[in-house]
CSV table of C-alpha atoms in Angstrom, one decimal:
chain,number,residue,atom,x,y,z
A,1,MET,CA,0.0,0.0,0.0
A,2,ASN,CA,1.4,3.4,-1.0
A,3,THR,CA,1.5,5.6,2.0
A,4,THR,CA,3.3,8.6,0.4
A,5,PRO,CA,1.6,11.8,1.7
A,6,ARG,CA,-0.4,13.6,-1.0
A,7,ARG,CA,-1.7,17.2,-1.0
A,8,ARG,CA,-5.4,17.4,-0.2
A,9,THR,CA,-7.6,20.4,-0.7
A,10,HIS,CA,-10.9,19.2,0.8
A,11,HIS,CA,-12.3,18.4,4.3
A,12,ARG,CA,-9.1,19.1,6.1
A,13,SER,CA,-6.8,22.2,6.2
A,14,GLU,CA,-3.2,21.9,5.2
A,15,GLU,CA,-2.2,22.8,8.7
A,16,THR,CA,-4.3,20.1,10.3
A,17,GLU,CA,-2.9,17.5,7.8
A,18,ARG,CA,0.7,18.7,8.4
A,19,LEU,CA,0.3,18.2,12.2
A,20,GLY,CA,-1.1,14.8,11.7
A,21,LEU,CA,1.8,13.7,9.5
A,22,THR,CA,4.3,15.3,11.9
A,23,ASP,CA,3.0,13.0,14.6
A,24,LEU,CA,4.1,10.0,12.5
A,25,LEU,CA,7.7,11.2,12.0
A,26,PRO,CA,10.6,10.0,14.1
A,27,PRO,CA,12.0,12.5,16.6
A,28,PRO,CA,14.7,14.9,15.2
A,29,PRO,CA,18.3,14.3,16.0
A,30,VAL,CA,19.7,15.5,19.3
A,31,PRO,CA,22.0,18.5,18.8
A,32,GLY,CA,25.7,17.8,19.4
A,33,LEU,CA,25.6,14.0,19.3
A,34,GLY,CA,27.0,11.6,16.8
A,35,PRO,CA,24.9,8.7,15.3
A,36,ASP,CA,26.0,6.1,17.9
A,37,ARG,CA,25.2,8.4,20.9
A,38,GLU,CA,21.9,9.5,19.4
A,39,LEU,CA,20.9,5.8,18.9
A,40,LEU,CA,21.9,5.1,22.6
A,41,LEU,CA,19.6,7.9,23.8
A,42,LYS,CA,16.7,6.9,21.6
A,43,GLU,CA,16.8,3.3,22.7
A,44,GLU,CA,16.9,4.4,26.4
A,45,LEU,CA,13.6,6.2,25.7
A,46,LEU,CA,12.1,3.0,24.3
A,47,HIS,CA,11.9,1.7,27.8
A,48,LYS,CA,9.3,4.3,28.5
A,49,ALA,CA,7.5,4.5,25.1
A,50,THR,CA,6.9,2.4,22.0
A,51,LEU,CA,8.8,2.7,18.8
A,52,VAL,CA,7.1,4.4,15.8
A,53,GLU,CA,8.5,3.8,12.4
A,54,PRO,CA,8.0,5.8,9.2
A,55,PRO,CA,4.8,5.4,7.2
A,56,GLY,CA,4.5,2.1,5.3
A,57,SER,CA,6.1,0.1,8.1
A,58,LEU,CA,4.7,1.7,11.2
A,59,ILE,CA,5.0,-0.8,14.0
A,60,THR,CA,5.2,-0.5,17.8
A,61,ARG,CA,6.8,-3.3,19.8
A,62,ALA,CA,8.2,-4.1,23.2
A,63,PRO,CA,11.9,-3.3,23.8
A,64,ARG,CA,14.6,-5.9,23.5
A,65,PRO,CA,17.2,-6.5,26.2
A,66,ARG,CA,20.1,-5.4,24.1
A,67,ARG,CA,21.1,-2.9,21.4
A,68,ARG,CA,23.1,-0.2,22.9
A,69,LEU,CA,21.4,0.9,26.1
A,70,VAL,CA,24.9,0.3,27.4
A,71,ARG,CA,26.6,-2.8,26.2
A,72,PHE,CA,27.8,-5.1,28.9
A,73,ALA,CA,31.2,-6.6,29.3
A,74,ALA,CA,31.8,-10.0,31.0
A,75,PRO,CA,34.8,-10.7,33.1
A,76,ALA,CA,36.8,-13.7,32.2
A,77,VAL,CA,35.7,-16.4,34.7
A,78,ALA,CA,37.9,-18.8,36.5
A,79,CYS,CA,35.7,-20.6,38.9
A,80,ALA,CA,32.0,-21.6,38.9
A,81,LEU,CA,29.8,-23.7,41.1
A,82,ALA,CA,26.3,-25.2,41.0
A,83,VAL,CA,23.9,-24.4,43.8
A,84,GLY,CA,20.3,-25.9,43.6
A,85,GLY,CA,20.2,-25.7,39.8
A,86,ILE,CA,21.8,-22.3,39.7
A,87,MET,CA,25.3,-22.0,38.1
A,88,VAL,CA,27.2,-19.0,39.5
A,89,VAL,CA,30.4,-17.5,38.4
A,90,ASN,CA,32.8,-15.9,40.8
A,91,LEU,CA,34.1,-12.7,39.2
A,92,ALA,CA,36.8,-12.2,41.8
A,93,ASP,CA,38.9,-15.1,40.6
A,94,THR,CA,40.0,-14.7,37.0
A,95,PRO,CA,42.6,-16.2,34.7
A,96,GLY,CA,45.8,-14.6,33.7
A,97,HIS,CA,47.7,-14.5,37.0
A,98,GLY,CA,51.4,-14.4,36.4
A,99,THR,CA,51.0,-12.7,33.0
A,100,THR,CA,52.8,-9.5,32.2
A,101,ALA,CA,50.7,-6.5,33.1
A,102,VAL,CA,50.2,-3.7,30.6
A,103,LYS,CA,52.1,-0.6,31.5
A,104,LYS,CA,50.4,2.7,31.9
A,105,GLY,CA,50.9,5.4,29.3
A,106,SER,CA,49.3,7.1,26.3
A,107,ALA,CA,47.1,5.4,23.7
A,108,THR,CA,48.8,3.2,21.2
A,109,GLY,CA,47.8,1.7,17.9
A,110,ALA,CA,47.3,-1.7,16.3
A,111,PRO,CA,50.5,-3.6,17.1
A,112,GLU,CA,50.0,-3.3,20.9
A,113,ALA,CA,46.3,-3.8,20.6
A,114,THR,CA,46.9,-7.0,18.7
A,115,GLN,CA,49.3,-8.2,21.4
A,116,LEU,CA,46.9,-7.2,24.2
A,117,LEU,CA,43.9,-9.0,22.5
A,118,ASP,CA,46.0,-12.1,22.0
A,119,ARG,CA,46.8,-12.2,25.8
A,120,ILE,CA,43.1,-11.6,26.6
A,121,ALA,CA,42.1,-14.4,24.2
A,122,LEU,CA,44.6,-16.7,25.8
A,123,ALA,CA,43.2,-15.9,29.3
A,124,ALA,CA,39.6,-16.4,28.1
A,125,ALA,CA,40.4,-19.7,26.5
A,126,GLY,CA,41.7,-21.0,29.8
A,127,THR,CA,38.6,-20.3,31.8
A,128,LYS,CA,36.4,-23.0,33.3
A,129,GLN,CA,32.8,-22.4,32.6
A,130,PRO,CA,29.8,-24.7,33.2
A,131,ALA,CA,27.4,-25.6,30.4
A,132,VAL,CA,24.2,-23.7,30.3
A,133,ARG,CA,21.2,-26.0,29.7
A,134,ALA,CA,18.7,-25.2,27.0
A,135,ASP,CA,15.9,-24.9,29.5
A,136,GLN,CA,17.7,-22.4,31.7
A,137,PHE,CA,18.0,-18.6,31.6
A,138,LEU,CA,21.2,-16.5,31.3
A,139,TYR,CA,21.3,-14.0,34.1
A,140,ILE,CA,23.4,-10.8,33.8
A,141,GLU,CA,23.6,-8.2,36.5
A,142,SER,CA,25.4,-4.9,35.9
A,143,LYS,CA,25.8,-1.4,37.0
A,144,VAL,CA,25.1,1.1,34.2
A,145,ALA,CA,25.0,4.9,33.7
A,146,TYR,CA,23.8,6.9,30.8
A,147,ALA,CA,24.3,10.5,29.9
A,148,ALA,CA,21.3,12.7,29.0
A,149,GLN,CA,21.0,15.9,27.1
A,150,SER,CA,18.0,18.3,27.2
A,151,ALA,CA,16.0,18.9,24.0
A,152,ALA,CA,17.4,22.4,23.8
A,153,GLY,CA,21.0,21.0,23.7
A,154,GLY,CA,23.9,21.9,25.9
A,155,PRO,CA,26.3,19.7,27.7
A,156,VAL,CA,25.2,16.2,28.7
A,157,THR,CA,24.8,15.1,32.3
A,158,MET,CA,25.7,11.7,33.6
A,159,ALA,CA,23.2,10.1,36.0
A,160,PRO,CA,24.5,7.9,38.9
A,161,ALA,CA,25.1,4.3,38.0
A,162,HIS,CA,22.2,2.0,38.8
A,163,THR,CA,21.5,-1.8,38.7
A,164,ARG,CA,20.4,-3.5,35.6
A,165,GLN,CA,19.3,-7.2,35.5
A,166,VAL,CA,18.5,-9.2,32.4
A,167,TRP,CA,17.1,-12.8,32.2
A,168,SER,CA,17.2,-14.3,28.7
A,169,SER,CA,16.2,-17.8,27.6
A,170,ALA,CA,19.2,-19.9,26.6
A,171,ASP,CA,17.5,-21.4,23.6
A,172,GLY,CA,15.2,-18.4,22.9
A,173,SER,CA,12.0,-20.4,23.5
A,174,ARG,CA,10.6,-18.5,26.5
A,175,PRO,CA,10.1,-14.9,27.4
A,176,GLY,CA,12.9,-13.1,29.3
A,177,LEU,CA,12.8,-10.2,31.6
A,178,LEU,CA,14.5,-6.8,31.9
A,179,ARG,CA,14.6,-5.2,35.4
A,180,GLU,CA,16.2,-1.8,35.6
A,181,GLU,CA,16.4,0.2,38.9
A,182,GLY,CA,13.8,2.9,38.9
A,183,GLU,CA,11.8,1.5,35.9
A,184,PRO,CA,9.0,-1.0,35.6
A,185,ASP,CA,9.9,-4.6,34.7
A,186,SER,CA,9.8,-5.3,30.9
A,187,ARG,CA,8.9,-8.7,29.4
A,188,LEU,CA,11.4,-9.6,26.7
A,189,ASP,CA,9.6,-11.7,24.0
A,190,ASP,CA,9.6,-11.6,20.2
A,191,ASP,CA,5.9,-12.6,20.3
A,192,ALA,CA,4.9,-9.5,22.3
A,193,PRO,CA,1.8,-7.7,20.8
A,194,VAL,CA,2.6,-5.3,18.0
A,195,TYR,CA,0.3,-2.8,16.2
A,196,HIS,CA,0.4,-1.9,12.6
A,197,LEU,CA,-0.6,1.6,11.4
A,198,ASP,CA,-1.6,1.7,7.7
A,199,GLY,CA,-1.6,5.4,7.2
A,200,PRO,CA,-2.4,8.8,8.7
A,201,GLY,CA,-5.5,8.7,10.9
A,202,ALA,CA,-5.8,5.0,10.6
A,203,THR,CA,-6.8,2.9,13.6
A,204,PRO,CA,-3.9,0.7,14.8
A,205,ARG,CA,-4.7,-2.9,14.2
A,206,PRO,CA,-3.2,-5.7,16.3
A,207,GLY,CA,-0.8,-8.2,14.7
A,208,THR,CA,2.3,-10.3,15.2
A,209,LEU,CA,5.8,-10.3,14.0
A,210,HIS,CA,7.2,-13.5,12.5
A,211,LYS,CA,9.8,-14.7,14.9
A,212,LYS,CA,13.2,-15.0,13.1
A,213,GLY,CA,16.0,-17.3,14.0
A,214,PRO,CA,18.9,-16.1,16.2
A,215,SER,CA,21.6,-14.1,14.6
A,216,ILE,CA,24.7,-12.0,15.4
A,217,SER,CA,22.4,-9.0,16.0
A,218,ASP,CA,19.8,-11.0,18.1
A,219,PRO,CA,21.6,-14.0,19.6
A,220,THR,CA,20.6,-16.7,22.0
A,221,HIS,CA,23.1,-18.4,24.2
A,222,GLU,CA,22.8,-21.6,22.1
A,223,TYR,CA,23.5,-19.5,19.0
A,224,VAL,CA,26.6,-17.9,20.5
A,225,ALA,CA,27.9,-21.3,21.7
A,226,SER,CA,27.7,-22.5,18.1
A,227,LEU,CA,29.7,-19.7,16.5
A,228,PRO,CA,33.0,-20.5,14.6
A,229,THR,CA,36.1,-20.6,16.8
A,230,ASP,CA,38.3,-19.7,13.8
A,231,PRO,CA,38.8,-15.9,14.1
A,232,ASP,CA,38.8,-15.3,10.3
A,233,ALA,CA,35.6,-17.3,9.7
A,234,LEU,CA,34.0,-15.6,12.7
A,235,LEU,CA,34.8,-12.1,11.5
A,236,LYS,CA,33.5,-12.9,8.1
A,237,LEU,CA,30.2,-14.1,9.5
A,238,ILE,CA,29.9,-11.0,11.7
A,239,ARG,CA,30.6,-8.7,8.7
A,240,ASP,CA,28.1,-10.5,6.6
A,241,GLU,CA,25.3,-10.5,9.1
A,242,THR,CA,25.8,-6.8,10.1
A,243,ARG,CA,25.9,-5.5,6.6
A,244,GLY,CA,23.5,-2.6,6.1
A,245,GLN,CA,23.1,-1.7,9.8
A,246,GLY,CA,24.7,1.7,9.6
A,247,GLN,CA,28.2,3.0,10.5
A,248,ASP,CA,31.2,1.9,8.6
A,249,PRO,CA,31.9,-1.9,8.2
A,250,ASP,CA,34.8,-1.9,10.7
A,251,GLN,CA,32.8,-0.1,13.4
A,252,ARG,CA,29.8,-2.4,12.8
A,253,ALA,CA,32.0,-5.4,13.4
A,254,PHE,CA,33.6,-3.9,16.5
A,255,THR,CA,30.2,-3.0,18.0
A,256,ALA,CA,28.8,-6.4,17.2
A,257,ILE,CA,31.7,-8.2,18.9
A,258,GLY,CA,31.3,-5.9,21.9
A,259,ASP,CA,27.6,-6.8,22.1
A,260,LEU,CA,28.3,-10.6,22.0
A,261,LEU,CA,31.0,-10.3,24.6
A,262,ALA,CA,28.9,-8.1,26.8
A,263,GLU,CA,25.4,-9.4,26.7
A,264,THR,CA,26.0,-13.2,26.3
A,265,TRP,CA,28.0,-15.8,28.2
A,266,ALA,CA,30.1,-17.2,25.3
A,267,PRO,CA,32.0,-20.4,25.9
A,268,PRO,CA,35.8,-20.0,26.4
A,269,LYS,CA,36.8,-20.9,22.9
A,270,VAL,CA,34.2,-18.6,21.4
A,271,SER,CA,35.2,-15.8,23.6
A,272,ALA,CA,38.8,-16.3,22.6
A,273,ALA,CA,37.8,-16.2,18.9
A,274,LEU,CA,35.9,-13.0,19.4
A,275,TYR,CA,38.9,-11.3,20.9
A,276,LYS,CA,41.2,-12.5,18.1
A,277,ALA,CA,38.6,-11.4,15.5
A,278,ALA,CA,38.6,-7.9,17.1
A,279,ALA,CA,42.3,-7.8,16.8
A,280,LYS,CA,41.9,-8.0,13.0
A,281,ILE,CA,39.7,-4.9,12.8
A,282,PRO,CA,41.6,-1.8,11.6
A,283,GLY,CA,41.7,1.2,14.0
A,284,VAL,CA,41.7,-0.8,17.3
A,285,THR,CA,43.9,0.9,19.9
A,286,VAL,CA,45.0,0.5,23.5
A,287,ILE,CA,44.0,3.0,26.2
A,288,HIS,CA,46.3,2.5,29.2
A,289,GLU,CA,44.1,4.0,31.9
A,290,ALA,CA,40.3,3.5,32.0
A,291,ALA,CA,37.6,2.6,34.5
A,292,ASP,CA,34.3,0.9,34.5
A,293,ALA,CA,31.0,2.1,36.0
A,294,THR,CA,32.0,1.0,39.5
A,295,GLY,CA,35.4,2.6,39.4
A,296,ARG,CA,37.5,-0.5,38.8
A,297,GLU,CA,40.6,0.6,36.9
A,298,GLY,CA,42.3,-1.1,34.1
A,299,VAL,CA,43.5,-1.0,30.5
A,300,ALA,CA,41.1,-0.7,27.5
A,301,VAL,CA,40.8,-1.9,24.0
A,302,ALA,CA,39.2,0.9,22.0
A,303,ARG,CA,38.0,2.1,18.7
A,304,THR,CA,36.9,5.6,17.6
A,305,ALA,CA,34.2,6.4,15.2
A,306,HIS,CA,31.8,9.4,14.6
A,307,GLY,CA,33.4,11.5,17.3
A,308,GLN,CA,33.1,8.8,20.0
A,309,GLN,CA,35.4,6.2,21.4
A,310,THR,CA,34.1,2.8,22.7
A,311,GLN,CA,36.4,1.3,25.3
A,312,TRP,CA,36.3,-2.3,26.6
A,313,VAL,CA,37.9,-2.2,30.0
A,314,PHE,CA,40.0,-5.1,31.3
A,315,ASP,CA,41.8,-5.8,34.5
A,316,ARG,CA,45.4,-4.9,33.8
A,317,THR,CA,46.9,-8.0,35.3
A,318,THR,CA,44.2,-10.7,34.9
A,319,TYR,CA,42.7,-9.5,31.6
A,320,ALA,CA,39.2,-10.0,33.1
A,321,PHE,CA,36.6,-8.0,31.1
A,322,LEU,CA,35.4,-5.5,33.6
A,323,GLY,CA,33.0,-3.3,31.7
A,324,GLU,CA,32.7,-0.6,29.0
A,325,ARG,CA,32.5,3.1,28.6
A,326,THR,CA,31.9,5.5,25.7
A,327,VAL,CA,33.8,8.8,25.5
A,328,LEU,CA,33.5,11.8,23.3
A,329,THR,CA,36.6,12.4,21.2
A,330,GLU,CA,35.4,15.7,19.7
A,331,ALA,CA,34.2,18.8,21.5
A,332,GLY,CA,30.7,19.9,20.7
A,333,ASP,CA,27.3,20.9,22.2
A,334,ALA,CA,27.3,17.7,24.3
A,335,GLY,CA,30.5,18.7,26.0
A,336,PRO,CA,34.3,18.7,25.6
A,337,ALA,CA,36.4,15.9,24.3
A,338,GLY,CA,36.8,13.3,27.0
A,339,THR,CA,33.2,13.5,28.3
A,340,VAL,CA,32.0,10.1,29.3
A,341,VAL,CA,28.5,9.5,27.8
A,342,GLY,CA,28.0,5.8,28.8
A,343,THR,CA,29.5,3.3,31.2
A,344,SER,CA,28.8,-0.2,32.5
A,345,ALA,CA,30.3,-2.8,34.8
A,346,ILE,CA,29.4,-6.5,35.0
A,347,LEU,CA,28.7,-7.8,38.5
A,348,THR,CA,27.4,-11.3,37.8
A,349,LYS,CA,26.9,-13.8,35.0
A,350,ALA,CA,25.1,-17.0,35.8
A,351,ALA,CA,22.6,-19.6,34.6
A,352,VAL,CA,19.4,-19.8,36.5
A,353,ASP,CA,16.3,-22.0,36.2
A,354,ARG,CA,13.6,-19.3,36.3
A,355,VAL,CA,13.0,-15.7,35.3
A,356,GLY,CA,13.4,-13.4,38.3
A,357,GLU,CA,15.7,-15.9,40.1
A,358,THR,CA,19.1,-14.7,41.2
A,359,PRO,CA,22.1,-16.7,42.0
A,360,ALA,CA,23.1,-17.2,45.6
A,361,PRO,CA,26.2,-15.2,46.7
A,362,THR,CA,29.5,-17.1,46.5
A,363,THR,CA,32.7,-16.9,48.5
A,364,THR,CA,36.2,-17.7,47.6
């Protein structure tokens, strides 16, 4: 159905029609922010409102647990235990003890980034991680903080870090849950009700979205566990599946790898392959001093695009993946270069039997 707006001269004034069509348009860009940051802010708003797409494909749907609210980062795990059907990881004990720590200093380029990612991959490959059953849920708890900017522009402000919990079905067959401090719980389900709008003034009609299989952009735990462990094959798959998703191809691949590392619990060999694949992306650098949302300090693997730098923060000695932050690299209305606009820190990754269940605390 052609929904292209046409000029009408009867029954309705031009001003009335213009206002009606304006309501269907997406919100204008936020002044002073690049595409990635703008997307982050828009998706934060989706927790409080439904998404409206342009005429012809107007659909509202429930938010998903991922896609750049703030990507998570999972520490490399050394010990795990089972308690009453709950598999819990202890984030205090991590691999890599005895390895050479990265020295502090200024940012460096690809050769050191490759060496660092090789060490991180080696540490990740040596972790011991229990299997997650298909009937379980992956539980991720983190601390996150997002920057906000008023509609009138001006420098962004960073809210205090708050707790974020996500439960996602290991095989994707059951609804998950997003619980974010200060917000109502959100059911995570591809089969959630959707509404189609056929044109201006039309009554929304209920419908469904056809559930697609898991992918790089929308993975399940089982999908991630099945990914290639050859870095070249894995990087090719990532590039192929993220084609057409905006940004440049290298940044798309870097972002996708960060999402997989952060919001899933990849098996050790897959985690190692993801790090090695990231080392093959041009423009990856090392930042020798960085911190996650809880203040844990470390070294970062980073990539800059569109005036922002995404940093994956690792423990400087153990190479545990601590968290992530996004920093402005260009001064603008949002603030000076160096302004942090997003940050996260992983607290727990575990497999649990039910939505809403949390793992029991562990001791070392």
